Amino acid sequence: MNRSIARLTSAAAAVAVTAVGAVILTPGSALAAAATKCSSVQKNEWDTIGPDLDLAVQLCVTRNSSNDYRAYADISWNDGGGGVSAGMEDLILNLRLERNDADYRNEDFNINSPIRVNESGSTRVYGSTYRSSTTGGWTADGHVEWDIQNDGKGGDTWPLGGSPSI
């Protein structure tokens, strides 16, 4: 009988150690899984003095396993180039990291320089990171401020649709 009790006690101890180990090794809610969500690709064309500039922008929000959130934009273009006299005077991407429509990061990027020089191309711009253990409702949003060179009309804003939330 003492042997049976000893075996039961050893078995119970092994189960308890295994259960405690499983609890210790299981990540808690503070460690979020990495995630990325992106808007659809949004396109616009401007009738410039040179070839009409075609611009495509996709806004994304990402979270890494350390709960660092960041907005970024993938940008591509065709029919750029033309230098400073034929293309865009201003082309500025405003990129925002938002949570439930409140800005946590709000940054402007001059995307005109590579577009003036290269007829076509692509680039990615990253906003600053923001660390938060608060989950849900994080999105990337933004707009493009533009002004066509030498048309005398001034500029305008192209509003972009935001990313889905993570």
mmCIF file of N, CA and C in Angstrom, residues 18-108:
data_model
loop_
_atom_site.group_PDB
_atom_site.id
_atom_site.type_symbol
_atom_site.label_atom_id
_atom_site.label_comp_id
_atom_site.label_asym_id
_atom_site.label_seq_id
_atom_site.Cartn_x
_atom_site.Cartn_y
_atom_site.Cartn_z
ATOM 1 N N THR A 18 4.192 19.709 -14.517
ATOM 2 C CA THR A 18 3.889 19.916 -15.931
ATOM 3 C C THR A 18 2.873 21.039 -16.107
ATOM 4 N N ALA A 19 1.844 21.051 -15.273
ATOM 5 C CA ALA A 19 0.815 22.088 -15.368
ATOM 6 C C ALA A 19 1.395 23.463 -15.059
ATOM 7 N N VAL A 20 2.235 23.563 -14.024
ATOM 8 C CA VAL A 20 2.850 24.841 -13.675
ATOM 9 C C VAL A 20 3.770 25.293 -14.801
ATOM 10 N N GLY A 21 4.543 24.372 -15.358
ATOM 11 C CA GLY A 21 5.429 24.709 -16.471
ATOM 12 C C GLY A 21 4.651 25.215 -17.668
ATOM 13 N N ALA A 22 3.518 24.607 -17.944
ATOM 14 C CA ALA A 22 2.700 25.043 -19.077
ATOM 15 C C ALA A 22 2.174 26.447 -18.850
ATOM 16 N N VAL A 23 1.787 26.755 -17.627
ATOM 17 C CA VAL A 23 1.287 28.091 -17.320
ATOM 18 C C VAL A 23 2.409 29.114 -17.447
ATOM 19 N N ILE A 24 3.594 28.773 -16.966
ATOM 20 C CA ILE A 24 4.714 29.707 -17.020
ATOM 21 C C ILE A 24 5.152 29.956 -18.461
ATOM 22 N N LEU A 25 5.126 28.933 -19.308
ATOM 23 C CA LEU A 25 5.611 29.056 -20.672
ATOM 24 C C LEU A 25 4.579 29.604 -21.649
ATOM 25 N N THR A 26 3.325 29.694 -21.241
ATOM 26 C CA THR A 26 2.288 30.199 -22.129
ATOM 27 C C THR A 26 2.331 31.722 -22.144
ATOM 28 N N PRO A 27 2.479 32.337 -23.324
ATOM 29 C CA PRO A 27 2.511 33.800 -23.370
ATOM 30 C C PRO A 27 1.186 34.388 -22.909
ATOM 31 N N GLY A 28 1.283 35.459 -22.166
ATOM 32 C CA GLY A 28 0.086 36.140 -21.690
ATOM 33 C C GLY A 28 -0.414 37.143 -22.707
ATOM 34 N N SER A 29 -1.457 37.836 -22.364
ATOM 35 C CA SER A 29 -2.047 38.808 -23.279
ATOM 36 C C SER A 29 -1.127 39.997 -23.519
ATOM 37 N N ALA A 30 -0.124 40.200 -22.645
ATOM 38 C CA ALA A 30 0.797 41.315 -22.838
ATOM 39 C C ALA A 30 1.668 41.117 -24.074
ATOM 40 N N LEU A 31 1.856 39.862 -24.486
ATOM 41 C CA LEU A 31 2.623 39.588 -25.694
ATOM 42 C C LEU A 31 1.656 39.373 -26.847
ATOM 43 N N ALA A 32 1.488 40.371 -27.656
ATOM 44 C CA ALA A 32 0.552 40.277 -28.778
ATOM 45 C C ALA A 32 1.239 39.627 -29.969
ATOM 46 N N ALA A 33 0.455 38.946 -30.752
ATOM 47 C CA ALA A 33 0.985 38.359 -31.981
ATOM 48 C C ALA A 33 1.231 39.469 -32.997
ATOM 49 N N ALA A 34 2.263 39.299 -33.783
ATOM 50 C CA ALA A 34 2.542 40.269 -34.837
ATOM 51 C C ALA A 34 1.384 40.289 -35.832
ATOM 52 N N ALA A 35 1.093 41.467 -36.365
ATOM 53 C CA ALA A 35 -0.024 41.598 -37.308
ATOM 54 C C ALA A 35 0.236 42.768 -38.244
ATOM 55 N N THR A 36 -0.303 42.671 -39.450
ATOM 56 C CA THR A 36 -0.250 43.756 -40.432
ATOM 57 C C THR A 36 -1.557 43.768 -41.208
ATOM 58 N N LYS A 37 -2.118 44.963 -41.397
ATOM 59 C CA LYS A 37 -3.315 45.136 -42.233
ATOM 60 C C LYS A 37 -3.076 46.323 -43.150
ATOM 61 N N CYS A 38 -3.514 46.181 -44.405
ATOM 62 C CA CYS A 38 -3.277 47.225 -45.406
ATOM 63 C C CYS A 38 -4.566 47.613 -46.112
ATOM 64 N N SER A 39 -4.625 48.865 -46.521
ATOM 65 C CA SER A 39 -5.724 49.343 -47.361
ATOM 66 C C SER A 39 -5.564 48.743 -48.752
ATOM 67 N N SER A 40 -6.571 48.921 -49.566
ATOM 68 C CA SER A 40 -6.407 48.581 -50.978
ATOM 69 C C SER A 40 -5.443 49.594 -51.597
ATOM 70 N N VAL A 41 -4.904 49.269 -52.753
ATOM 71 C CA VAL A 41 -4.041 50.210 -53.468
ATOM 72 C C VAL A 41 -4.929 51.317 -54.037
ATOM 73 N N GLN A 42 -4.564 52.562 -53.737
ATOM 74 C CA GLN A 42 -5.341 53.722 -54.166
ATOM 75 C C GLN A 42 -4.549 54.471 -55.233
ATOM 76 N N LYS A 43 -5.214 54.821 -56.329
ATOM 77 C CA LYS A 43 -4.518 55.404 -57.476
ATOM 78 C C LYS A 43 -5.081 56.777 -57.828
ATOM 79 N N ASN A 44 -4.183 57.625 -58.322
ATOM 80 C CA ASN A 44 -4.582 58.940 -58.804
ATOM 81 C C ASN A 44 -3.680 59.317 -59.977
ATOM 82 N N GLU A 45 -4.197 60.172 -60.847
ATOM 83 C CA GLU A 45 -3.425 60.658 -61.991
ATOM 84 C C GLU A 45 -3.561 62.170 -62.047
ATOM 85 N N TRP A 46 -2.428 62.859 -62.267
ATOM 86 C CA TRP A 46 -2.429 64.307 -62.395
ATOM 87 C C TRP A 46 -1.954 64.692 -63.786
ATOM 88 N N ASP A 47 -2.653 65.643 -64.379
ATOM 89 C CA ASP A 47 -2.319 66.166 -65.700
ATOM 90 C C ASP A 47 -1.261 67.248 -65.520
ATOM 91 N N THR A 48 -0.001 66.857 -65.620
ATOM 92 C CA THR A 48 1.102 67.797 -65.436
ATOM 93 C C THR A 48 1.548 68.347 -66.788
ATOM 94 N N ILE A 49 2.471 69.291 -66.758
ATOM 95 C CA ILE A 49 2.989 69.885 -67.987
ATOM 96 C C ILE A 49 3.664 68.824 -68.853
ATOM 97 N N GLY A 50 4.359 67.891 -68.215
ATOM 98 C CA GLY A 50 4.953 66.759 -68.933
ATOM 99 C C GLY A 50 3.939 65.625 -68.997
ATOM 100 N N PRO A 51 4.410 64.376 -69.002
ATOM 101 C CA PRO A 51 3.492 63.232 -68.978
ATOM 102 C C PRO A 51 2.638 63.262 -67.705
ATOM 103 N N ASP A 52 1.416 62.745 -67.786
ATOM 104 C CA ASP A 52 0.530 62.707 -66.622
ATOM 105 C C ASP A 52 1.108 61.765 -65.571
ATOM 106 N N LEU A 53 1.260 62.267 -64.355
ATOM 107 C CA LEU A 53 1.826 61.474 -63.267
ATOM 108 C C LEU A 53 0.778 60.512 -62.725
ATOM 109 N N ASP A 54 1.116 59.232 -62.676
ATOM 110 C CA ASP A 54 0.268 58.198 -62.079
ATOM 111 C C ASP A 54 0.895 57.786 -60.757
ATOM 112 N N LEU A 55 0.123 57.893 -59.670
ATOM 113 C CA LEU A 55 0.624 57.576 -58.335
ATOM 114 C C LEU A 55 -0.285 56.546 -57.686
ATOM 115 N N ALA A 56 0.315 55.559 -57.031
ATOM 116 C CA ALA A 56 -0.430 54.535 -56.297
ATOM 117 C C ALA A 56 0.111 54.482 -54.873
ATOM 118 N N VAL A 57 -0.808 54.424 -53.899
ATOM 119 C CA VAL A 57 -0.429 54.413 -52.487
ATOM 120 C C VAL A 57 -1.229 53.336 -51.773
ATOM 121 N N GLN A 58 -0.545 52.577 -50.929
ATOM 122 C CA GLN A 58 -1.198 51.607 -50.052
ATOM 123 C C GLN A 58 -0.740 51.897 -48.629
ATOM 124 N N LEU A 59 -1.699 52.107 -47.727
ATOM 125 C CA LEU A 59 -1.401 52.400 -46.328
ATOM 126 C C LEU A 59 -1.519 51.129 -45.502
ATOM 127 N N CYS A 60 -0.554 50.931 -44.597
ATOM 128 C CA CYS A 60 -0.542 49.728 -43.767
ATOM 129 C C CYS A 60 -0.265 50.095 -42.315
ATOM 130 N N VAL A 61 -0.807 49.285 -41.412
ATOM 131 C CA VAL A 61 -0.497 49.378 -39.992
ATOM 132 C C VAL A 61 0.058 48.026 -39.577
ATOM 133 N N THR A 62 1.071 48.054 -38.731
ATOM 134 C CA THR A 62 1.703 46.816 -38.300
ATOM 135 C C THR A 62 1.981 46.859 -36.802
ATOM 136 N N ARG A 63 1.988 45.677 -36.205
ATOM 137 C CA ARG A 63 2.326 45.526 -34.782
ATOM 138 C C ARG A 63 3.292 44.355 -34.685
ATOM 139 N N ASN A 64 4.383 44.538 -33.931
ATOM 140 C CA ASN A 64 5.286 43.416 -33.713
ATOM 141 C C ASN A 64 4.980 42.762 -32.366
ATOM 142 N N SER A 65 5.710 41.711 -32.028
ATOM 143 C CA SER A 65 5.420 40.959 -30.807
ATOM 144 C C SER A 65 5.749 41.738 -29.538
ATOM 145 N N SER A 66 6.424 42.878 -29.657
ATOM 146 C CA SER A 66 6.715 43.736 -28.503
ATOM 147 C C SER A 66 5.690 44.857 -28.345
ATOM 148 N N ASN A 67 4.592 44.777 -29.097
ATOM 149 C CA ASN A 67 3.532 45.793 -29.066
ATOM 150 C C ASN A 67 3.992 47.154 -29.574
ATOM 151 N N ASP A 68 4.905 47.157 -30.541
ATOM 152 C CA ASP A 68 5.285 48.382 -31.239
ATOM 153 C C ASP A 68 4.381 48.501 -32.464
ATOM 154 N N TYR A 69 3.628 49.583 -32.528
ATOM 155 C CA TYR A 69 2.734 49.850 -33.656
ATOM 156 C C TYR A 69 3.415 50.845 -34.587
ATOM 157 N N ARG A 70 3.150 50.704 -35.888
ATOM 158 C CA ARG A 70 3.758 51.607 -36.864
ATOM 159 C C ARG A 70 2.886 51.658 -38.114
ATOM 160 N N ALA A 71 2.772 52.850 -38.676
ATOM 161 C CA ALA A 71 2.123 53.011 -39.980
ATOM 162 C C ALA A 71 3.220 53.096 -41.030
ATOM 163 N N TYR A 72 2.933 52.546 -42.207
ATOM 164 C CA TYR A 72 3.843 52.724 -43.331
ATOM 165 C C TYR A 72 3.037 52.805 -44.616
ATOM 166 N N ALA A 73 3.686 53.303 -45.662
ATOM 167 C CA ALA A 73 3.018 53.454 -46.961
ATOM 168 C C ALA A 73 3.914 52.903 -48.057
ATOM 169 N N ASP A 74 3.323 52.095 -48.919
ATOM 170 C CA ASP A 74 3.988 51.650 -50.140
ATOM 171 C C ASP A 74 3.527 52.560 -51.270
ATOM 172 N N ILE A 75 4.477 53.164 -51.961
ATOM 173 C CA ILE A 75 4.194 54.162 -52.990
ATOM 174 C C ILE A 75 4.840 53.716 -54.297
ATOM 175 N N SER A 76 4.096 53.811 -55.380
ATOM 176 C CA SER A 76 4.680 53.548 -56.700
ATOM 177 C C SER A 76 4.156 54.594 -57.680
ATOM 178 N N TRP A 77 4.925 54.834 -58.740
ATOM 179 C CA TRP A 77 4.536 55.845 -59.717
ATOM 180 C C TRP A 77 5.039 55.481 -61.109
ATOM 181 N N ASN A 78 4.362 56.072 -62.089
ATOM 182 C CA ASN A 78 4.742 56.009 -63.499
ATOM 183 C C ASN A 78 4.611 57.403 -64.076
ATOM 184 N N ASP A 79 5.348 57.658 -65.141
ATOM 185 C CA ASP A 79 5.312 58.943 -65.848
ATOM 186 C C ASP A 79 5.765 60.096 -64.972
ATOM 187 N N GLY A 80 6.687 59.807 -64.065
ATOM 188 C CA GLY A 80 7.299 60.864 -63.268
ATOM 189 C C GLY A 80 8.446 61.470 -64.058
ATOM 190 N N GLY A 81 9.431 61.958 -63.346
ATOM 191 C CA GLY A 81 10.577 62.568 -64.011
ATOM 192 C C GLY A 81 10.222 63.953 -64.499
ATOM 193 N N GLY A 82 10.974 64.462 -65.409
ATOM 194 C CA GLY A 82 10.691 65.783 -65.951
ATOM 195 C C GLY A 82 11.370 66.903 -65.204
ATOM 196 N N GLY A 83 12.005 66.597 -64.076
ATOM 197 C CA GLY A 83 12.723 67.623 -63.332
ATOM 198 C C GLY A 83 11.797 68.600 -62.635
ATOM 199 N N VAL A 84 12.382 69.733 -62.224
ATOM 200 C CA VAL A 84 11.651 70.690 -61.406
ATOM 201 C C VAL A 84 10.686 71.551 -62.202
ATOM 202 N N SER A 85 10.776 71.572 -63.521
ATOM 203 C CA SER A 85 9.919 72.485 -64.279
ATOM 204 C C SER A 85 8.699 71.827 -64.902
ATOM 205 N N ALA A 86 8.627 70.489 -64.921
ATOM 206 C CA ALA A 86 7.549 69.844 -65.663
ATOM 207 C C ALA A 86 6.629 68.972 -64.816
ATOM 208 N N GLY A 87 6.983 68.655 -63.606
ATOM 209 C CA GLY A 87 6.189 67.720 -62.815
ATOM 210 C C GLY A 87 5.403 68.398 -61.715
ATOM 211 N N MET A 88 5.661 67.980 -60.500
ATOM 212 C CA MET A 88 4.948 68.495 -59.338
ATOM 213 C C MET A 88 5.832 69.476 -58.576
ATOM 214 N N GLU A 89 5.217 70.560 -58.143
ATOM 215 C CA GLU A 89 5.925 71.495 -57.273
ATOM 216 C C GLU A 89 5.997 70.920 -55.865
ATOM 217 N N ASP A 90 4.882 70.369 -55.404
ATOM 218 C CA ASP A 90 4.817 69.742 -54.082
ATOM 219 C C ASP A 90 4.105 68.410 -54.192
ATOM 220 N N LEU A 91 4.607 67.438 -53.471
ATOM 221 C CA LEU A 91 3.971 66.134 -53.359
ATOM 222 C C LEU A 91 4.364 65.593 -51.988
ATOM 223 N N ILE A 92 3.465 65.751 -51.029
ATOM 224 C CA ILE A 92 3.765 65.416 -49.637
ATOM 225 C C ILE A 92 2.761 64.391 -49.143
ATOM 226 N N LEU A 93 3.282 63.282 -48.630
ATOM 227 C CA LEU A 93 2.438 62.253 -48.031
ATOM 228 C C LEU A 93 2.322 62.527 -46.542
ATOM 229 N N ASN A 94 1.098 62.674 -46.066
ATOM 230 C CA ASN A 94 0.836 62.743 -44.636
ATOM 231 C C ASN A 94 0.448 61.338 -44.199
ATOM 232 N N LEU A 95 1.179 60.798 -43.222
ATOM 233 C CA LEU A 95 0.967 59.436 -42.736
ATOM 234 C C LEU A 95 0.674 59.489 -41.246
ATOM 235 N N ARG A 96 -0.443 58.871 -40.857
ATOM 236 C CA ARG A 96 -0.848 58.901 -39.454
ATOM 237 C C ARG A 96 -1.046 57.488 -38.913
ATOM 238 N N LEU A 97 -0.570 57.272 -37.696
ATOM 239 C CA LEU A 97 -0.906 56.084 -36.919
ATOM 240 C C LEU A 97 -2.013 56.514 -35.973
ATOM 241 N N GLU A 98 -3.164 55.854 -36.092
ATOM 242 C CA GLU A 98 -4.326 56.245 -35.294
ATOM 243 C C GLU A 98 -4.835 55.059 -34.486
ATOM 244 N N ARG A 99 -5.481 55.372 -33.386
ATOM 245 C CA ARG A 99 -6.259 54.387 -32.643
ATOM 246 C C ARG A 99 -7.634 54.989 -32.423
ATOM 247 N N ASN A 100 -8.639 54.333 -32.987
ATOM 248 C CA ASN A 100 -10.018 54.830 -32.913
ATOM 249 C C ASN A 100 -10.101 56.296 -33.353
ATOM 250 N N ASP A 101 -9.440 56.623 -34.461
ATOM 251 C CA ASP A 101 -9.420 57.948 -35.091
ATOM 252 C C ASP A 101 -8.685 59.024 -34.299
ATOM 253 N N ALA A 102 -7.987 58.662 -33.236
ATOM 254 C CA ALA A 102 -7.140 59.620 -32.522
ATOM 255 C C ALA A 102 -5.699 59.432 -32.995
ATOM 256 N N ASP A 103 -5.018 60.539 -33.344
ATOM 257 C CA ASP A 103 -3.641 60.463 -33.840
ATOM 258 C C ASP A 103 -2.666 60.127 -32.719
ATOM 259 N N TYR A 104 -1.826 59.119 -32.961
ATOM 260 C CA TYR A 104 -0.724 58.799 -32.062
ATOM 261 C C TYR A 104 0.608 59.173 -32.698
ATOM 262 N N ARG A 105 0.677 59.142 -34.009
ATOM 263 C CA ARG A 105 1.811 59.639 -34.786
ATOM 264 C C ARG A 105 1.231 60.327 -36.019
ATOM 265 N N ASN A 106 1.789 61.488 -36.374
ATOM 266 C CA ASN A 106 1.312 62.264 -37.523
ATOM 267 C C ASN A 106 2.548 62.867 -38.182
ATOM 268 N N GLU A 107 2.913 62.345 -39.368
ATOM 269 C CA GLU A 107 4.177 62.728 -39.984
ATOM 270 C C GLU A 107 3.989 63.036 -41.468
ATOM 271 N N ASP A 108 4.782 63.986 -41.969
ATOM 272 C CA ASP A 108 4.776 64.355 -43.382
ATOM 273 C C ASP A 108 6.073 63.896 -44.039
#
